[in-house]
Coordinates of C-alpha atoms in Angstrom, one line a residue:
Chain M
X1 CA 0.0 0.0 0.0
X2 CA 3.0 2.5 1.2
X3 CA 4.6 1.5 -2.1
X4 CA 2.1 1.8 -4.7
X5 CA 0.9 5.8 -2.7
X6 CA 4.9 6.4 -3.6
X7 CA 4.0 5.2 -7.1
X8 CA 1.9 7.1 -7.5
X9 CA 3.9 10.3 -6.0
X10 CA 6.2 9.8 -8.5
X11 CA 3.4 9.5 -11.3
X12 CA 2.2 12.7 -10.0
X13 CA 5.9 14.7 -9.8
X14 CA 6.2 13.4 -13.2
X15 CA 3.2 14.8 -14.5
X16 CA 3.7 18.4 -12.4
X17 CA 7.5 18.6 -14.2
X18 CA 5.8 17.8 -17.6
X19 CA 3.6 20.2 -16.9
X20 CA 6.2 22.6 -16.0
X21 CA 8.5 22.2 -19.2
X22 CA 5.2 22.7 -21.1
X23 CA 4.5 26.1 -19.3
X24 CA 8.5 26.9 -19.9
X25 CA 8.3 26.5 -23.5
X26 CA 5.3 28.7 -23.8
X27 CA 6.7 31.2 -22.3
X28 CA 9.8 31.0 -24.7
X29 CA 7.2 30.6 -27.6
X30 CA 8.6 27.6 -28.4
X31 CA 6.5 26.6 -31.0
X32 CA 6.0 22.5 -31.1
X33 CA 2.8 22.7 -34.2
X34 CA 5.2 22.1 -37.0
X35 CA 7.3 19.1 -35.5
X36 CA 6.2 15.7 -37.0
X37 CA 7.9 12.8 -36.4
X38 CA 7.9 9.9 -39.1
X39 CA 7.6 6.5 -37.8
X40 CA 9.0 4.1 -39.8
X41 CA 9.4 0.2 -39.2
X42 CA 12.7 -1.3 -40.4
X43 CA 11.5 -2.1 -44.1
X44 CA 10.9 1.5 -44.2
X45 CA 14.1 2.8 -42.2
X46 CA 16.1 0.5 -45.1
X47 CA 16.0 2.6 -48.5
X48 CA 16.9 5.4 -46.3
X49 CA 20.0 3.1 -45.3
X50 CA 20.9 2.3 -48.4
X51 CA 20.6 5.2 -51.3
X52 CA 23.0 4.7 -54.2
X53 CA 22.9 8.4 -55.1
X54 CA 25.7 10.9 -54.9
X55 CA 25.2 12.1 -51.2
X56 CA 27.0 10.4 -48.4
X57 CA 24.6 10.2 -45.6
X58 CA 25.4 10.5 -41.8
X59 CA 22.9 8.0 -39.7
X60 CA 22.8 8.4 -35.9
X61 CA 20.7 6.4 -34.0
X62 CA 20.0 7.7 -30.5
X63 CA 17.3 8.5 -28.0
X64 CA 16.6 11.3 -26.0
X65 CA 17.0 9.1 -22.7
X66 CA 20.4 8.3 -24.1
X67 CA 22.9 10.9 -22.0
X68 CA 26.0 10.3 -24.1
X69 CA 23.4 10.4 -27.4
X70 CA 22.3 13.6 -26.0
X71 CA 25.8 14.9 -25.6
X72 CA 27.2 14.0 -28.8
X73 CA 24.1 15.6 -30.9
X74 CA 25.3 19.0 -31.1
X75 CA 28.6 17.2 -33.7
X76 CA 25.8 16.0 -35.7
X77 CA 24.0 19.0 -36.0
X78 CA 27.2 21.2 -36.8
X79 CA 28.0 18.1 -39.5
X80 CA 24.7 18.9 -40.8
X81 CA 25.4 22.4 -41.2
X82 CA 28.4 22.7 -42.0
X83 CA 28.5 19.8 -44.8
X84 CA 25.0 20.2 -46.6
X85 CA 26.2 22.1 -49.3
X86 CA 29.1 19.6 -50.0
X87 CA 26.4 17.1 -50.8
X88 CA 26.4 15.2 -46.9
X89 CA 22.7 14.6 -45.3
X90 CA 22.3 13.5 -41.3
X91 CA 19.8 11.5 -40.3
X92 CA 18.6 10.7 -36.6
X93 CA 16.6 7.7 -36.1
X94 CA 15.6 7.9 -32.7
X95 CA 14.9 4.7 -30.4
X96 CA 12.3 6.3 -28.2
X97 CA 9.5 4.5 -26.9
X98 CA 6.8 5.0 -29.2
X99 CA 4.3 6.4 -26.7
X100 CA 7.0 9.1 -25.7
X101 CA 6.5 10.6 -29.3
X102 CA 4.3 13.5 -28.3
X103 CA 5.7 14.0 -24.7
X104 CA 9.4 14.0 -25.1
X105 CA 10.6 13.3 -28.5
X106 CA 9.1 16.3 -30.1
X107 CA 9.7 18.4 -27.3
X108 CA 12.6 17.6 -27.3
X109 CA 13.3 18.5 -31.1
X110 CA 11.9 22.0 -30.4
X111 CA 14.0 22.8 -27.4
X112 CA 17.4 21.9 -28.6
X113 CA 16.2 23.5 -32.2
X114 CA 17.5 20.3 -34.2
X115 CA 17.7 20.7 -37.5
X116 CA 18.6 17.7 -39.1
X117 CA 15.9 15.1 -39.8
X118 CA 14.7 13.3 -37.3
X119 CA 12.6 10.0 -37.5
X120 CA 11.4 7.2 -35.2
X121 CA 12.4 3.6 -35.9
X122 CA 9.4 1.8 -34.0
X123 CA 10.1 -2.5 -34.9
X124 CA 9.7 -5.3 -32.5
X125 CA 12.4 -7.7 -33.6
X126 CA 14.9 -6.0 -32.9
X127 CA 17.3 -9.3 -33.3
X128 CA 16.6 -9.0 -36.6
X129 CA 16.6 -5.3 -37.6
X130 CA 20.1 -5.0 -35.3
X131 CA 22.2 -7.7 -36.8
X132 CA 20.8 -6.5 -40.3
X133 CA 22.2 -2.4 -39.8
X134 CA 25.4 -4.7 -38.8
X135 CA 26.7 -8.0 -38.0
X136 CA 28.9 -6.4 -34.9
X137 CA 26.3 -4.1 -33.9
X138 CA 25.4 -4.8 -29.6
X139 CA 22.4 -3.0 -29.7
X140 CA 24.2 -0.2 -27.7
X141 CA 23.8 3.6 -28.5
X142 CA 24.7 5.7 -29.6
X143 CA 25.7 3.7 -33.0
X144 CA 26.6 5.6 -36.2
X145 CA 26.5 4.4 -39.6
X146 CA 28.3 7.1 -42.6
X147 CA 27.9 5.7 -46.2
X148 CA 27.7 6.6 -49.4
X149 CA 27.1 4.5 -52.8
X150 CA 30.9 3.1 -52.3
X151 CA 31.4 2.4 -49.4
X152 CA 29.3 1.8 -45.6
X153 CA 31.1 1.9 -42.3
X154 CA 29.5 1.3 -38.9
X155 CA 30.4 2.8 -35.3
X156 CA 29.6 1.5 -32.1
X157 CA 31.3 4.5 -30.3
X158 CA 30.5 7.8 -29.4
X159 CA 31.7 10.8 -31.2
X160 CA 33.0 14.5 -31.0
X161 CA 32.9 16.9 -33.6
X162 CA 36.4 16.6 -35.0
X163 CA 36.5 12.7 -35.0
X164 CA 32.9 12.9 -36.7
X165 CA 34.4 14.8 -39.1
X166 CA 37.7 13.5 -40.2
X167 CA 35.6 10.0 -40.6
X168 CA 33.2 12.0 -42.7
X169 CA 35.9 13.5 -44.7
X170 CA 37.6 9.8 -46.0
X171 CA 34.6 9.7 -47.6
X172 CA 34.3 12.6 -49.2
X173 CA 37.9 12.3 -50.7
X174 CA 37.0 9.6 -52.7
Chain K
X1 CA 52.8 18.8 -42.5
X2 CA 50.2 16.5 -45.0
X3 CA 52.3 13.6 -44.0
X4 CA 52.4 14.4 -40.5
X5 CA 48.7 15.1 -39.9
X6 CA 48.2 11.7 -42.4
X7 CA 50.6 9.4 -39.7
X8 CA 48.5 11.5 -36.8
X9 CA 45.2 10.1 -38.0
X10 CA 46.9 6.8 -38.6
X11 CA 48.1 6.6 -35.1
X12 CA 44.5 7.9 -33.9
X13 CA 42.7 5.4 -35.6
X14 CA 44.9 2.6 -34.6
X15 CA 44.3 3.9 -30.8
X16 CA 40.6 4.1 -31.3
X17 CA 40.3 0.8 -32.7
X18 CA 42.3 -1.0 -30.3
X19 CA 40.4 1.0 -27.9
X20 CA 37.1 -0.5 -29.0
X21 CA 38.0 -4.3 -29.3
X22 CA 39.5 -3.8 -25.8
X23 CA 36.3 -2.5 -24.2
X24 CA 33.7 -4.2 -26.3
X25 CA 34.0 -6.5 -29.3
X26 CA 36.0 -9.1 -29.2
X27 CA 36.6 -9.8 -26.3
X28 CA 34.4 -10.9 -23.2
X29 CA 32.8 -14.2 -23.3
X30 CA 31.8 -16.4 -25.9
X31 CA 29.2 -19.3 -25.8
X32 CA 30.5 -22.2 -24.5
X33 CA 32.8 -20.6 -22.2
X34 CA 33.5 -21.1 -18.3
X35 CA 33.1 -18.2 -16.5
X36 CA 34.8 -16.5 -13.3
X37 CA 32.8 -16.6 -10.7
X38 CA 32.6 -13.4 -8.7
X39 CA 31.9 -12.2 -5.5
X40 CA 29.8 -9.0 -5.0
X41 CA 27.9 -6.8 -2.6
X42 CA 24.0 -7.0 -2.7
X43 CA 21.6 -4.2 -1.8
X44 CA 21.3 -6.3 1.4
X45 CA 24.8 -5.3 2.1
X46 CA 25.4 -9.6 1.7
X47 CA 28.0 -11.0 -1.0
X48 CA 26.7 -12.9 -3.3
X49 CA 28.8 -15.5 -5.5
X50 CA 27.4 -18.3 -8.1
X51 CA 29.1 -20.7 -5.8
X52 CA 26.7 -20.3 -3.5
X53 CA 24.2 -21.9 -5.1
X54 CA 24.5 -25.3 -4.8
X55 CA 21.3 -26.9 -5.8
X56 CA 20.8 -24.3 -8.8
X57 CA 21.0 -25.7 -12.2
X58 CA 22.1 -22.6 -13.8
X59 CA 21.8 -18.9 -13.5
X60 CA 20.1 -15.7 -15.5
X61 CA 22.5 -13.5 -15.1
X62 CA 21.5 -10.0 -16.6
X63 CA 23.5 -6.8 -16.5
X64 CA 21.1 -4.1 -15.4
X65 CA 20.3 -0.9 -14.1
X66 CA 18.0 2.2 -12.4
X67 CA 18.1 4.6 -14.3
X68 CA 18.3 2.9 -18.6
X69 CA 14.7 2.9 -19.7
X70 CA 15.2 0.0 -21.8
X71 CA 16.1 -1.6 -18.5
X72 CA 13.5 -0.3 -16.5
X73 CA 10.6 -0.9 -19.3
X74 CA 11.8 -4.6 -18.6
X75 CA 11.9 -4.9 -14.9
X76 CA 8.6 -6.7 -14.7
X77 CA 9.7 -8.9 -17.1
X78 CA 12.7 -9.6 -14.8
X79 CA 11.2 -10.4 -11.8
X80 CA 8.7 -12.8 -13.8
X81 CA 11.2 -14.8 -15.2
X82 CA 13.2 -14.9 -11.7
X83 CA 9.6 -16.4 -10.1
X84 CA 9.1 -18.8 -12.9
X85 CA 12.9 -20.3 -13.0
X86 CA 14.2 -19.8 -9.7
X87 CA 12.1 -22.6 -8.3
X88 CA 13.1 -25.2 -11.2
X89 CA 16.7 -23.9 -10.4
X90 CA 17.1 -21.2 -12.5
X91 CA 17.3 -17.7 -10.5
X92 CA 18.3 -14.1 -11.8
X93 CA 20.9 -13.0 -10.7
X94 CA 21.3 -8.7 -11.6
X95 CA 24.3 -7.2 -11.8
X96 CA 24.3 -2.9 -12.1
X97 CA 27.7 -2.7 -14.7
X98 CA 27.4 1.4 -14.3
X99 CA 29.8 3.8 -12.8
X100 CA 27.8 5.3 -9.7
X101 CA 29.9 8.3 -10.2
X102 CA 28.4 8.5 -13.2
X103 CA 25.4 8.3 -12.9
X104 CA 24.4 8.8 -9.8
X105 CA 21.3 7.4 -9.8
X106 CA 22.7 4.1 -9.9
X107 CA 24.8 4.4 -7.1
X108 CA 24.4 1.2 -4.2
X109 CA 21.9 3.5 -2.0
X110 CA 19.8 4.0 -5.0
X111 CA 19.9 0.6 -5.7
X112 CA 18.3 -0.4 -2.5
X113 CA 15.6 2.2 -3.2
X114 CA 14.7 0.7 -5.9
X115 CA 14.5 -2.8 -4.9
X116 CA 12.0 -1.9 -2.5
X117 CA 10.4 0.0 -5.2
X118 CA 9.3 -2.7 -7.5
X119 CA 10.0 -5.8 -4.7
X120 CA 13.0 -7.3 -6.5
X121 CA 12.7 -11.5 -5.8
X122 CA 16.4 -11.4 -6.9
X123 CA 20.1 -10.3 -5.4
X124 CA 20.7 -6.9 -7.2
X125 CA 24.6 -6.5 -7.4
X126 CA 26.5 -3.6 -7.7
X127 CA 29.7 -4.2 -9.9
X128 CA 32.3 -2.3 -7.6
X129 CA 35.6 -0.9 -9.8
X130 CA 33.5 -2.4 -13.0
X131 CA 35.9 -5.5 -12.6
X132 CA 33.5 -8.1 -13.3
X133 CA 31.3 -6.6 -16.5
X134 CA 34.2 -6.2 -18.8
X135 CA 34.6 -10.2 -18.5
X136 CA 31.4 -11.1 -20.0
X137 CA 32.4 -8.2 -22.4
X138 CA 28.5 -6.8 -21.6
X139 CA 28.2 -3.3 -23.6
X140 CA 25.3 -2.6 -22.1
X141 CA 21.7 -2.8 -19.8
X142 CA 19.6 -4.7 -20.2
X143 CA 21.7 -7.8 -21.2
X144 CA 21.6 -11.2 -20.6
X145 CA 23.8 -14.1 -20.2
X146 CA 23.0 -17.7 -19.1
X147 CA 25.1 -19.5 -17.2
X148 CA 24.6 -23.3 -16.5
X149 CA 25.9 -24.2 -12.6
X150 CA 27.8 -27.3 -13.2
X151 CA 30.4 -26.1 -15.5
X152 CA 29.9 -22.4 -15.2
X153 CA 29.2 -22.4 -19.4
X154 CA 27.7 -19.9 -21.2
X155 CA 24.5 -21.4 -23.5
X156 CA 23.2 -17.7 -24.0
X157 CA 23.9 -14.4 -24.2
X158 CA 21.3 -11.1 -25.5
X159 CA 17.8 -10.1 -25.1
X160 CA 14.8 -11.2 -23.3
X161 CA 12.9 -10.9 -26.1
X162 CA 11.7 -9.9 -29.3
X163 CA 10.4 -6.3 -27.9
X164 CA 12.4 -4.9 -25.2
X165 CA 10.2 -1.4 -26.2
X166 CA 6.6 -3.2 -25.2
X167 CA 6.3 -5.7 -23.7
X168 CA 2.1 -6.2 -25.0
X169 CA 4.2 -7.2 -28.2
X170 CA 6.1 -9.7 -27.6
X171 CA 6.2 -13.0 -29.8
X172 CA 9.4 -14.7 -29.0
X173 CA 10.5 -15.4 -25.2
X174 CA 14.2 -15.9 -26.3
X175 CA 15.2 -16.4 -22.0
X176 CA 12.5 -18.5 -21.9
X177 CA 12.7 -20.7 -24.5
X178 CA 17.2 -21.1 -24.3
X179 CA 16.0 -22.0 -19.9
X180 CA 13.1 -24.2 -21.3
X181 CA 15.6 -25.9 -23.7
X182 CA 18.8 -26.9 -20.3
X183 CA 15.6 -27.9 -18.9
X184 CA 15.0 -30.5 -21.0
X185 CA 18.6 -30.8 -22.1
X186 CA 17.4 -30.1 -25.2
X187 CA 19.7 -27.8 -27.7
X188 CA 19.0 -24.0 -27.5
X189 CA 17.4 -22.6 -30.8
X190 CA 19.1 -19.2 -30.9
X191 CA 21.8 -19.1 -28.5
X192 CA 22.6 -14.9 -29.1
X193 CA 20.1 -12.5 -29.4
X194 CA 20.5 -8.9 -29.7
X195 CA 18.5 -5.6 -28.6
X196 CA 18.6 -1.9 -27.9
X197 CA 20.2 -0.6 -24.8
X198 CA 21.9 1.7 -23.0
X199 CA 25.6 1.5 -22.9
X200 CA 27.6 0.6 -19.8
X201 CA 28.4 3.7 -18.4
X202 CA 32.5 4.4 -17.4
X203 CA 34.5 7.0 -16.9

């Protein structure tokens, strides 16, 4: 009985901080109407995976409950900037629960002002999809993948700027 | 200065890659191999090795934490396998890989909170100095690796199962099915599984 009143204390702290981050980004007129997240299952998430046209493409998969995701976003995002004239596209598949879409994800998107693309990769099976993005692939993130229609390499690390960007840049030189 | 910054990136990569297969691939253990035991402190301030368990068959060992969602979204799914195996000699045994100075929230005292929390049937171990994680080569939380008692062998290592996101869609009980299998000595269908989860925080 104790337990599940403590439950539901936390349920309700929860809610009041929700609450409170909603109230905070009205008042800095953040603006959440024109974020949509795509949710794709893996047979969708593939094409994107694998385009044989003349961009290299930057995948990051990552979740906002994910600190050291979180912390290596801003690389990704300068990447994005800095390389989308120089035919480079990032994509960030996130690996949020589903039902966090609305409540975090797309907050979160608006608050950090993320620019790239952002979709959701909801898929059960994740046996399958995991060992199918790559064979050495542990399921932890963050995971990166950069490729272009040569050549594919896959990271299990985490990343800063510069080391994001000197991989970028071997393929590029090709 | 082209061929210096060229031998620079060289030596960077090899750093980094050796780096990597130290900490994660590569190395750790590999079905079919006999593991360490280990000794180490429960959240009821009790050591807790595989030795003691004399009349167990084998062990579900799984590397997990507070404060990883994936983790926590399968805590109830812990707990259900530890009731349903621990009595035909199969217990869960958890083992919290992370860096309390880290993360914080997983530090032992939090631990203990949330044992009582969620009523944990199983000892939840803290891996002190992160000596014991790096064997199994575990990357991250939730993982799981089953341990038969006799010879200490590993018949499984991965997921729980087939949706570690939701559990209301679940198909295929991987845990299940490789305990189901040593019960009835039996082969195990798919002996390594793998999911989403957080990675084992360090310093």
């Amino acid at each position: 009985m104790k337990l599940k009143s403590i439950f539901l204390c936390v349920i309700f702290l929860g809610l009041i901080s929700c609450k409170k981050e909603v109230a905070k980004n009205e008042k800095t007129n953040i603006d959440t109407s024109h974020i949509t997240v795509k949710s794709y299952d893996y047979n969708e998430l593939k094409p994107l995976l694998e385009k044989k046209d003349d961009k290299t493409y930057v995948i990051n998969f990552w979740a906002t409950w994910c600190a050291p995701c979180v912390k290596e976003l801003p690389a990704f995002e300068k990447l994005n900037k800095q390389y989308a004239s120089k035919n480079v596209e990032v994509l960030l598949v996130s690996l949020d629960f589903p039902k966090q879409v609305e409540k975090k994800l797309i907050p979160f998107i608006a608050r950090k002002n993320l620019q790239s693309k952002v979709v959701l990769l909801d898929d059960i099976n994740e046996d399958v999809w995991i060992k199918a993005i790559d064979s050495s692939w542990s399921g932890a993130i963050p995971a990166t993948i950069i490729y272009n229609k040569d050549r594919r390499n896959f990271y299990e690390k985490t990343f800063d700027y510069q080391t994001l960007e000197s991989e970028l840049q071997t393929f590029l030189k090709q | 200065m082209m061929k210096l910054l060229k031998l620079i990136v060289l030596l960077t990569s090899i750093g980094l890659f050796t780096a990597f297969t130290l900490t994660s691939v590569g190395t750790g253990y590999k079905i079919g191999d006999s593991i360490e035991d280990f000794s180490l402190l429960n959240t009821n301030d009790a050591m807790v090795s595989l030795g003691d368990y004399e009349n167990a068959k084998g062990f579900i060992i799984i590397f997990t934490c507070n404060t990883c969602p994936y983790s926590v979204a399968n805590e109830d799914r812990i707990i259900a396998l530890d009731t349903k195996y621990k009595t035909q000699g199969f217990p869960v045994i958890a083992i919290n890989p992370n860096d309390p100075a880290v993360v914080p929230d997983d530090s032992f005292e939090k631990m203990k909170v949330r044992v009582q929390e969620k009523g944990f049937t199983f000892p939840y171990l803290l891996d002190v100095g992160q000596k014991v994680y790096p064997k199994f080569g575990a990357t991250k939380t939730p993982e799981v690796y089953i341990v038969t008692q006799n010879d200490l062998k590993v018949q499984y290592i991965g997921a729980i199962d087939n949706s570690s996101r939701d559990a209301t869609k679940v198909t295929e009980k991987y845990v299940e099915n490789a305990v189901a299998a040593l019960l009835a000595n039996k082969k195990i269908e798919k002996t390594k599984t793998s999911a989403i989860g957080c990675s084992i925080k360090k310093q």
